[in-house]
mmCIF file of C-alpha atoms in Angstrom:
data_model
loop_
_atom_site.group_PDB
_atom_site.id
_atom_site.type_symbol
_atom_site.label_atom_id
_atom_site.label_comp_id
_atom_site.label_asym_id
_atom_site.label_seq_id
_atom_site.Cartn_x
_atom_site.Cartn_y
_atom_site.Cartn_z
ATOM 1 C CA UNK A 73 174.080 39.662 38.946
ATOM 2 C CA UNK A 74 172.687 40.226 42.346
ATOM 3 C CA UNK A 75 175.259 42.845 43.470
ATOM 4 C CA UNK A 76 174.832 44.658 40.285
ATOM 5 C CA UNK A 77 171.007 45.012 40.863
ATOM 6 C CA UNK A 78 171.067 46.017 44.599
ATOM 7 C CA UNK A 79 173.722 48.805 44.130
ATOM 8 C CA UNK A 80 172.103 50.103 41.304
ATOM 9 C CA UNK A 81 168.873 50.578 42.903
ATOM 10 C CA UNK A 82 170.513 52.069 46.012
ATOM 11 C CA UNK A 83 172.241 54.096 43.704
ATOM 12 C CA UNK A 84 169.116 55.267 41.949
ATOM 13 C CA UNK A 85 167.299 55.744 45.460
ATOM 14 C CA UNK A 86 170.374 58.112 46.603
ATOM 15 C CA UNK A 87 169.945 59.998 43.372
ATOM 16 C CA UNK A 88 166.282 60.534 44.335
ATOM 17 C CA UNK A 89 166.854 61.472 47.668
ATOM 18 C CA UNK A 90 169.640 64.303 46.502
ATOM 19 C CA UNK A 91 167.138 65.683 43.711
ATOM 20 C CA UNK A 92 164.130 65.844 46.091
ATOM 21 C CA UNK A 93 165.905 67.374 49.215
ATOM 22 C CA UNK A 94 166.708 70.995 47.876
ATOM 23 C CA UNK A 95 163.082 71.231 46.397
ATOM 24 C CA UNK A 96 161.470 69.869 49.766
ATOM 25 C CA UNK A 97 164.003 72.123 51.861
ATOM 26 C CA UNK A 98 163.100 75.397 49.517
ATOM 27 C CA UNK A 99 159.567 74.401 50.027
ATOM 28 C CA UNK A 100 159.943 74.390 53.908
ATOM 29 C CA UNK A 101 161.612 77.921 53.695
ATOM 30 C CA UNK A 102 158.649 79.215 51.531
ATOM 31 C CA UNK A 103 156.097 77.895 53.830
ATOM 32 C CA UNK A 104 157.945 79.387 56.562
ATOM 33 C CA UNK A 105 157.974 83.069 54.927
ATOM 34 C CA UNK A 106 154.357 82.437 54.108
ATOM 35 C CA UNK A 107 152.983 80.883 57.295
ATOM 36 C CA UNK A 108 155.107 82.218 59.975
ATOM 37 C CA UNK A 109 155.288 80.176 62.670
ATOM 38 C CA UNK A 110 152.484 77.555 61.578
ATOM 39 C CA UNK A 111 154.632 75.023 62.962
ATOM 40 C CA UNK A 112 152.265 72.203 61.657
ATOM 41 C CA UNK A 113 152.491 72.947 58.139
ATOM 42 C CA UNK A 114 156.229 73.285 58.343
ATOM 43 C CA UNK A 115 156.534 69.805 60.380
ATOM 44 C CA UNK A 116 154.778 68.090 58.006
ATOM 45 C CA UNK A 117 156.780 68.896 55.365
ATOM 46 C CA UNK A 118 160.094 68.192 57.321
ATOM 47 C CA UNK A 119 158.442 64.828 58.629
ATOM 48 C CA UNK A 120 158.118 63.942 54.877
ATOM 49 C CA UNK A 121 161.784 64.850 54.074
ATOM 50 C CA UNK A 122 162.789 62.669 56.987
ATOM 51 C CA UNK A 123 160.584 59.683 56.164
ATOM 52 C CA UNK A 124 162.251 59.895 52.735
ATOM 53 C CA UNK A 125 165.671 59.481 54.076
ATOM 54 C CA UNK A 126 164.433 56.924 56.704
ATOM 55 C CA UNK A 127 162.994 54.632 53.931
ATOM 56 C CA UNK A 128 166.245 55.400 51.978
ATOM 57 C CA UNK A 129 168.648 54.263 54.482
ATOM 58 C CA UNK A 130 166.692 51.315 55.388
ATOM 59 C CA UNK A 131 166.629 50.426 51.702
ATOM 60 C CA UNK A 132 170.310 50.556 51.476
ATOM 61 C CA UNK A 133 171.413 48.374 54.631
ATOM 62 C CA UNK A 134 168.593 45.810 53.127
ATOM 63 C CA UNK A 135 170.361 45.858 49.863
ATOM 64 C CA UNK A 136 174.090 45.655 51.878
ATOM 65 C CA UNK A 137 172.685 42.917 53.601
ATOM 66 C CA UNK A 138 171.358 40.852 50.872
ATOM 67 C CA UNK A 139 174.836 41.543 48.983
ATOM 68 C CA UNK A 140 177.022 40.349 51.945
ATOM 69 C CA UNK A 141 174.430 37.051 52.407
ATOM 70 C CA UNK A 142 175.289 36.204 49.012
#
């Protein structure tokens, strides 16, 4: 049961990241055209994307760790 819960949560997180990434990438591209080289705006968006990935990978590894501990 624990295994199923953890893996489905990880899968849900993966889906969320996959769906969010193109949107954020498009936003960054649009911003780049709009602001030119206003690096702060673009870096902010990029950092949000990186945070999303970091949170997901951390969560995923935590789930794996919990599964193997069972």
